[in-house]
Short mmCIF file of C-alpha atoms and ligand atoms in Angstrom, two decimals:
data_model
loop_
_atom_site.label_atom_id
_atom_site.label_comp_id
_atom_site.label_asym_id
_atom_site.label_seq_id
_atom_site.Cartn_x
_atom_site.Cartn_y
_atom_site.Cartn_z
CA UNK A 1 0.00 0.00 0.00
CA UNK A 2 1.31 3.61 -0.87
CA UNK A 3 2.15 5.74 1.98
CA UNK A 4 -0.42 9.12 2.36
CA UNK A 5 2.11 12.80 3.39
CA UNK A 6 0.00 15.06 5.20
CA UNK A 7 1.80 18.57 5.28
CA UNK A 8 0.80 21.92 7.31
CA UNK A 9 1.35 25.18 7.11
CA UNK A 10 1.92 26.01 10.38
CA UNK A 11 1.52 24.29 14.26
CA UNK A 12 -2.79 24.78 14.28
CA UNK A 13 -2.97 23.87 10.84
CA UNK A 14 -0.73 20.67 11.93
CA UNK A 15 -2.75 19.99 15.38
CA UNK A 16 -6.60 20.45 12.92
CA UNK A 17 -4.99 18.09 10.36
CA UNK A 18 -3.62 15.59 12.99
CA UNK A 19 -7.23 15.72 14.64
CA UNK A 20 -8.89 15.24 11.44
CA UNK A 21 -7.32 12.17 10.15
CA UNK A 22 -7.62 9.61 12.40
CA UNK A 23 -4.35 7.27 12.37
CA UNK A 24 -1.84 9.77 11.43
CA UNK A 25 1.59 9.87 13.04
CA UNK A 26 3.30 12.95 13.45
CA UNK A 27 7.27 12.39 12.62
CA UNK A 28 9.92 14.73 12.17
CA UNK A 29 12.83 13.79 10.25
CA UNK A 30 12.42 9.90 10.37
CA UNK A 31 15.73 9.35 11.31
CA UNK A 32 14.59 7.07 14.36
CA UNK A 33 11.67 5.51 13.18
CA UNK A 34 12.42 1.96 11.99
CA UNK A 35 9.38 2.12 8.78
CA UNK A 36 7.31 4.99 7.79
CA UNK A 37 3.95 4.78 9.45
CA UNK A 38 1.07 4.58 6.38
CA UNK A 39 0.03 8.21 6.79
CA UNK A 40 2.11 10.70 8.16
CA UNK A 41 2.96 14.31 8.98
CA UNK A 42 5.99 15.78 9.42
CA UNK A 43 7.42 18.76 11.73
CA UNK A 44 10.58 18.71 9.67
CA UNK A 45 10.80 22.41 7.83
CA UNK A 46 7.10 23.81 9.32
CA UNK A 47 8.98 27.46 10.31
CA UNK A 48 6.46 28.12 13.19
CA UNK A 49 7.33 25.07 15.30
CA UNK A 50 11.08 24.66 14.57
CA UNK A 51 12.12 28.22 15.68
CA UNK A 52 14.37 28.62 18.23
CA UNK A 53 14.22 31.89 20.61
CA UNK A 54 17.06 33.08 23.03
CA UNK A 55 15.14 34.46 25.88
CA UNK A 56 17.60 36.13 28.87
CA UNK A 57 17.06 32.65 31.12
CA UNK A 58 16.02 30.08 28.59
CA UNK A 59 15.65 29.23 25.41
CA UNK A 60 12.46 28.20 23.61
CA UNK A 61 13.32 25.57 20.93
CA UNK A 62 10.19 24.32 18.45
CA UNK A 63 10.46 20.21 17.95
CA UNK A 64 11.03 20.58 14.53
CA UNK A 65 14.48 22.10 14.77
CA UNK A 66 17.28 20.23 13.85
CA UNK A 67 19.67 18.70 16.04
CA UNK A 68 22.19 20.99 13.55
CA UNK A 69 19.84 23.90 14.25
CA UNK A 70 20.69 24.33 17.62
CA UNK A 71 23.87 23.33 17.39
CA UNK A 72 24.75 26.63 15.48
CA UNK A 73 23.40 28.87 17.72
CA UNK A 74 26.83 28.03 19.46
CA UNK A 75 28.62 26.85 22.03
CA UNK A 76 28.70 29.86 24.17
CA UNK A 77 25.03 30.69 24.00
CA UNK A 78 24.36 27.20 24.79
CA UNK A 79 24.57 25.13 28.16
CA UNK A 80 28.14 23.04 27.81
CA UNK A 81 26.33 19.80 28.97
CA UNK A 82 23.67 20.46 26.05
CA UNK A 83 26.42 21.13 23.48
CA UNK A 84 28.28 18.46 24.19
CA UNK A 85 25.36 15.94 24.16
CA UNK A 86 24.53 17.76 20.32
CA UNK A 87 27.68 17.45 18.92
CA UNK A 88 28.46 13.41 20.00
CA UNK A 89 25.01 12.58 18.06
CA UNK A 90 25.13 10.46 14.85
CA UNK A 91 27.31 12.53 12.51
CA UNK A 92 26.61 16.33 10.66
CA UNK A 93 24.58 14.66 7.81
CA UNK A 94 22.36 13.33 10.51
CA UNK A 95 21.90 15.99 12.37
CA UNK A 96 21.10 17.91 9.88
CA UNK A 97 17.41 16.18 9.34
CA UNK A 98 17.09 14.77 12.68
CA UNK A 99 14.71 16.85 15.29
CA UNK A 100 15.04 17.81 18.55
CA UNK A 101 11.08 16.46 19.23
CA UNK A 102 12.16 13.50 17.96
CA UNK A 103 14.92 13.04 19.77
CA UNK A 104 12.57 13.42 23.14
CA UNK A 105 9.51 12.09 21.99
CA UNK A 106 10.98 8.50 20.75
CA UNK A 107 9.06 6.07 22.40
CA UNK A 108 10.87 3.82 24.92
CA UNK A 109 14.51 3.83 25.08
CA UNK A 110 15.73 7.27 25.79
CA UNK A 111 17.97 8.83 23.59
CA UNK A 112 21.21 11.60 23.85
CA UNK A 113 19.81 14.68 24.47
CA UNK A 114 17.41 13.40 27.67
CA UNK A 115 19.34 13.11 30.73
CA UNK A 116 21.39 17.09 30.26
CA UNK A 117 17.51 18.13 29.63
CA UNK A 118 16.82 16.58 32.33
CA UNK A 119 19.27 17.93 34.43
CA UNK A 120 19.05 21.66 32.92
CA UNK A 121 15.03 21.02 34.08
CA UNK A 122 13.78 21.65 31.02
CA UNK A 123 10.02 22.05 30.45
CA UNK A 124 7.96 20.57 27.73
CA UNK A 125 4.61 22.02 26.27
CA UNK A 126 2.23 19.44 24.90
CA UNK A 127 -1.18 20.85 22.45
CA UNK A 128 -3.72 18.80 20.88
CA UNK A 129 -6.97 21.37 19.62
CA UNK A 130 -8.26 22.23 22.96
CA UNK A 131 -5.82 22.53 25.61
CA UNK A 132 -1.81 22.85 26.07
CA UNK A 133 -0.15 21.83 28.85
CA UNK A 134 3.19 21.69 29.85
CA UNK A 135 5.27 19.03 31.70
CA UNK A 136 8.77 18.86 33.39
CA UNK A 137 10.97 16.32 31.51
CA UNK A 138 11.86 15.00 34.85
CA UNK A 139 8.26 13.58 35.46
CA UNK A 140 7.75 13.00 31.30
CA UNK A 141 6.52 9.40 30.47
CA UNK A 142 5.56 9.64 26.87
CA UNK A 143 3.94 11.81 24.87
CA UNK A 144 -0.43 12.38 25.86
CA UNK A 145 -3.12 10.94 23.60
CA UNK A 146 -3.81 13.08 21.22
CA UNK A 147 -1.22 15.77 21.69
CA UNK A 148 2.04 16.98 19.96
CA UNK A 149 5.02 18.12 21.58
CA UNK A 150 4.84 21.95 20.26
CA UNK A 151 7.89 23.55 22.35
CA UNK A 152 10.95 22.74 25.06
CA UNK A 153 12.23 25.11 27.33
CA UNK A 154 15.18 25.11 28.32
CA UNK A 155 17.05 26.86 30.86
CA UNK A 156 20.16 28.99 29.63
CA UNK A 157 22.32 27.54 33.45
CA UNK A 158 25.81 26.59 32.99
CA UNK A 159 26.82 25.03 36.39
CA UNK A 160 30.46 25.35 37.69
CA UNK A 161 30.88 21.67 37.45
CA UNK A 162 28.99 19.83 34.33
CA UNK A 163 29.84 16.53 33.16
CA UNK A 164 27.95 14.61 30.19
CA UNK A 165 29.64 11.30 29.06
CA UNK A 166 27.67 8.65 26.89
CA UNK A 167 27.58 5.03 28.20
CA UNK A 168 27.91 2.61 24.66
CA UNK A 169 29.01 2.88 21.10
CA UNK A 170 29.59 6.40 19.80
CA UNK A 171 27.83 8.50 17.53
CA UNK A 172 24.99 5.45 17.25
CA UNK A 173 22.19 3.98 19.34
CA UNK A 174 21.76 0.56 20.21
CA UNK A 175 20.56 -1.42 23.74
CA UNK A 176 23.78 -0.49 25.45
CA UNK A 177 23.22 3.37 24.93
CA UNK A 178 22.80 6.04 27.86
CA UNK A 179 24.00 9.20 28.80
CA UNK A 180 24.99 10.43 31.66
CA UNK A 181 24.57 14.56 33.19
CA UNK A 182 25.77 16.05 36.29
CA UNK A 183 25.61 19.49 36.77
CA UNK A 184 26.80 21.12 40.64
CA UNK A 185 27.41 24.23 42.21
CA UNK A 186 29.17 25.20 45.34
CA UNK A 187 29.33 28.24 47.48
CA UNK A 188 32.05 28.86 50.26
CA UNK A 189 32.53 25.36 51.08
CA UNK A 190 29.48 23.75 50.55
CA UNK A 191 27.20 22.06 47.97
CA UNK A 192 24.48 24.59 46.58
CA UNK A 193 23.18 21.93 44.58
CA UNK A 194 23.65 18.72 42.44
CA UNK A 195 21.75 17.38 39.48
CA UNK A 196 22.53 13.66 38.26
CA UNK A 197 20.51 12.21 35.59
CA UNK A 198 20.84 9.24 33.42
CA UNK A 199 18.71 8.48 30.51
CA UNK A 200 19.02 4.88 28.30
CA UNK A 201 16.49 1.96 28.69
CA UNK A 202 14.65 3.85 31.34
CA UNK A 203 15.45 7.64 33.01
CA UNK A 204 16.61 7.91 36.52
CA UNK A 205 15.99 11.60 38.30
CA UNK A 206 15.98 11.62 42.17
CA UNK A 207 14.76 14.75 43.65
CA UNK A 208 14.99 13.07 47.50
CA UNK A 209 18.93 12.32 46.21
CA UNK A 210 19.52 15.91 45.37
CA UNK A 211 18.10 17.48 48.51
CA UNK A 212 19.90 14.68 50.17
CA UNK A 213 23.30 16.23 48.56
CA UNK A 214 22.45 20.16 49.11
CA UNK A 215 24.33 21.68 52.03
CA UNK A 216 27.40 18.84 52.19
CA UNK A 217 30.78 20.31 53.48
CA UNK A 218 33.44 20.57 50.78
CA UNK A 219 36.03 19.31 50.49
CA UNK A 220 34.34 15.92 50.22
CA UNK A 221 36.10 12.94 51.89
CA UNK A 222 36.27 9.21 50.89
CA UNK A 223 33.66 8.56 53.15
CA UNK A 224 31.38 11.21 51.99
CA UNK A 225 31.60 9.77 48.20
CA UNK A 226 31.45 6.09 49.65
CA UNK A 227 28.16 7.65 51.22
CA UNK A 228 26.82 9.26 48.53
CA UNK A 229 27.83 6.59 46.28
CA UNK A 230 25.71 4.11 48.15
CA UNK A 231 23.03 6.24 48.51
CA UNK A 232 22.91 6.64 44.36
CA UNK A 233 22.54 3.13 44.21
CA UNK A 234 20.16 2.57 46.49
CA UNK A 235 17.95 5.62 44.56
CA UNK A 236 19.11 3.73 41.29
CA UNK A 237 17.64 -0.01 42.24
CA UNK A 238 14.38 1.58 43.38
CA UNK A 239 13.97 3.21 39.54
CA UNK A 240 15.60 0.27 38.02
CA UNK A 241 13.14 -2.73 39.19
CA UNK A 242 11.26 -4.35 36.95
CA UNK A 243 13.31 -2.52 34.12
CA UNK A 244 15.72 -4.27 31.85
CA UNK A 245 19.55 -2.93 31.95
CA UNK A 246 22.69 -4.72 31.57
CA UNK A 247 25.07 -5.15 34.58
CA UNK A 248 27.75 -3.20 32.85
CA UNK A 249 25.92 0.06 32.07
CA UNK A 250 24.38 0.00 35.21
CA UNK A 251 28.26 0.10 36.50
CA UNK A 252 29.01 2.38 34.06
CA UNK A 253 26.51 4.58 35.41
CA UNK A 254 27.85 4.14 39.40
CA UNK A 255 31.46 5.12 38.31
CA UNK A 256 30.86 8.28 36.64
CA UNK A 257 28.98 9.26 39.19
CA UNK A 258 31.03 8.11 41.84
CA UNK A 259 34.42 10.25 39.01
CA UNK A 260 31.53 13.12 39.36
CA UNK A 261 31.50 13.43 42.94
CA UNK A 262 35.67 12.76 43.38
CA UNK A 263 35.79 16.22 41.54
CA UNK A 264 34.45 17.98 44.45
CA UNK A 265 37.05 16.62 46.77
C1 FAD B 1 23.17 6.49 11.92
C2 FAD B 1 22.37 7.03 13.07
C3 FAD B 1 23.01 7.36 14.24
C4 FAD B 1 22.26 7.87 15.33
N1 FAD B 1 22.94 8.23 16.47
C5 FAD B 1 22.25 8.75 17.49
C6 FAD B 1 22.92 9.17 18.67
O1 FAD B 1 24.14 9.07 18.78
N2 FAD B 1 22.17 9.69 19.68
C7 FAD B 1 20.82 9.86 19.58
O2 FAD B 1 20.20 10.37 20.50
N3 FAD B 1 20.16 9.46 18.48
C8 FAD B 1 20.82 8.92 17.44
N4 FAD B 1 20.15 8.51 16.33
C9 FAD B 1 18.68 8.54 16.35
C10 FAD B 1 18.00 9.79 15.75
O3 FAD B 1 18.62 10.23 14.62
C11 FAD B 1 17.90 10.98 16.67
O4 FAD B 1 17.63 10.62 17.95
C12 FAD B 1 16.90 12.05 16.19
O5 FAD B 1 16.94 13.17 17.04
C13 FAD B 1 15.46 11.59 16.05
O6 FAD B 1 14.77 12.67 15.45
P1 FAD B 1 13.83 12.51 14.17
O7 FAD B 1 13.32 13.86 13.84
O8 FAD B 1 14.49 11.79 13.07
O9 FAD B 1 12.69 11.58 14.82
P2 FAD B 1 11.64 10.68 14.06
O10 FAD B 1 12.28 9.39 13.66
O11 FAD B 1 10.95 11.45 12.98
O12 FAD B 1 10.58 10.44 15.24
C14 FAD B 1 10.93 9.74 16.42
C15 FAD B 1 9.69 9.61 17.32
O13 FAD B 1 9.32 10.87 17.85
C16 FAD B 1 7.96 11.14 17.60
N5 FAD B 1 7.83 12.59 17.39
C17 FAD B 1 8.63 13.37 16.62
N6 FAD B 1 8.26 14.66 16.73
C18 FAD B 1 7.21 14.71 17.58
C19 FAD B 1 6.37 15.78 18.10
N7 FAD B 1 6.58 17.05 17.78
N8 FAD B 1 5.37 15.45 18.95
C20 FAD B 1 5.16 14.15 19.30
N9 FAD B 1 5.91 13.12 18.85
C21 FAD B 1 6.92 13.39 18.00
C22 FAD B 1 7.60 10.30 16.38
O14 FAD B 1 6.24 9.96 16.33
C23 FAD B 1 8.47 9.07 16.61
O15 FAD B 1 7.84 8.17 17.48
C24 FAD B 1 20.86 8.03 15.22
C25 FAD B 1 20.22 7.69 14.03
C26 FAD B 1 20.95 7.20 12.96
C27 FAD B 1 20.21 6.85 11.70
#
């Protein structure tokens, strides 16, 4: 059977045309998505919802921006975590079609860009033709019935410490992939605050472990990061039952955070 392109001209024309035909899939570059759903509509080149908007404290990125998109906006108007999750993605040619929405709104495993949004507490805003709302990424399960991602905000924050590393192959995505995001800041010798996320076969954001962390005497000591370590974990295993990871990128995931906190000694 031949495959049926819907286009729009703009984000209500693409919500109305979504609405009215039943069993359409909203894509944006299909870079992700293993076939081409039967009838489809793309964000990909719709100027209203790929525009991307420097604000003074965040910036306001449409889904169907490319991954190269905000790239170019550069790395010092963007958050170094952020950057550095961009730029490790596929290759140029990729990024070029590939969308930011995309990149959040793939179903199940989670992809590059997830866990420095998550840490940067980005906020997502959802429309279908009646309502918008908006969602942290932190609490975000999967895209609502009905709706379209239509923006992400994201905080302009660049922390004194950031770390993003990928767990698996480069530039690719297979069952091994994660990244890893730790953002902290100190003042006089204590923690001001920590953010630690991971994002692969699942995402793992702990609010109770980052109060848990705020206030801690610097320098830390061994016994503070043997502490902390073993409180990570035991955060980790509580987000982790029932969830399939492997052994090794679970490890993976302990020892940068365990090389994240040994920076603050
Ligand atoms: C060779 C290669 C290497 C890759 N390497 C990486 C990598 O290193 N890291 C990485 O993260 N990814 C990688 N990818 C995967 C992919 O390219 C990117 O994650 C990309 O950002 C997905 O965007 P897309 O626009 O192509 O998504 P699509 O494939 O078009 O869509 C993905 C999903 O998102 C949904 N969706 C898209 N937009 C919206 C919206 N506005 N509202 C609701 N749902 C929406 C679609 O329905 C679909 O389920 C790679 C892909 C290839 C082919």
């Amino acid at each position: 059977m031949g495959k049926t392109i819907l286009y729009a001209r703009n984000e209500t024309d693409l919500i109305k045309i979504l609405s009215n035909n039943p069993g359409t899939q909203i894509v944006g570059g299909c870079t992700r998505i293993e076939s081409l759903p039967d009838k489809f509509i793309s964000t990909h080149g719709i100027k209203s919802i790929s525009q991307i908007v420097r604000h003074e404290l965040y910036i306001d990125v449409g889904p169907g921006a490319t991954l190269s998109d905000l790239l170019n906006i550069g790395q010092t108007h963007l958050p170094q975590i952020l950057y550095e999750a961009l730029n490790c993605i596929a290759n140029p040619f990729i990024r070029n079609i590939a969308t930011v929405g995309g990149n959040i709104c793939t179903p199940e495993h989670k992809l590059t860009l997830f866990a420095p949004l998550m840490a940067l507490d980005a906020r997502l805003e959802f429309k279908n033709l009646d309502e918008t709302r908006t969602e942290n990424i932190r609490n975000f399960k999967g895209v609502p019935d009905g709706f379209i991602l239509t923006n992400i905000r994201i905080p302009i924050v660049d922390a004194e410490l950031s770390i993003f590393r990928r767990i698996g192959s480069e530039h690719t995505i297979t069952q091994q992939s994660a990244s890893f995001a730790f953002m902290a800041d100190t003042e006089k010798n204590s923690l001001l605050n920590v953010h630690l996320a991971f994002a692969g076969p699942f995402a793992f954001y702990s609010k109770e472990f980052e109060n848990a962390m705020i206030g801690r005497r610097l320098p830390l000591q061994q016994s503070d990061i043997n502490e902390i370590e073993n409180l990570v974990i035991e955060e980790f295993q509580k987000t982790a039952t029932d969830k399939m990871i492997s052994d090794v990128v679970k490890q993976q995931f302990f020892n940068l955070t365990r090389y994240s906190f040994e920076q603050l000694t």
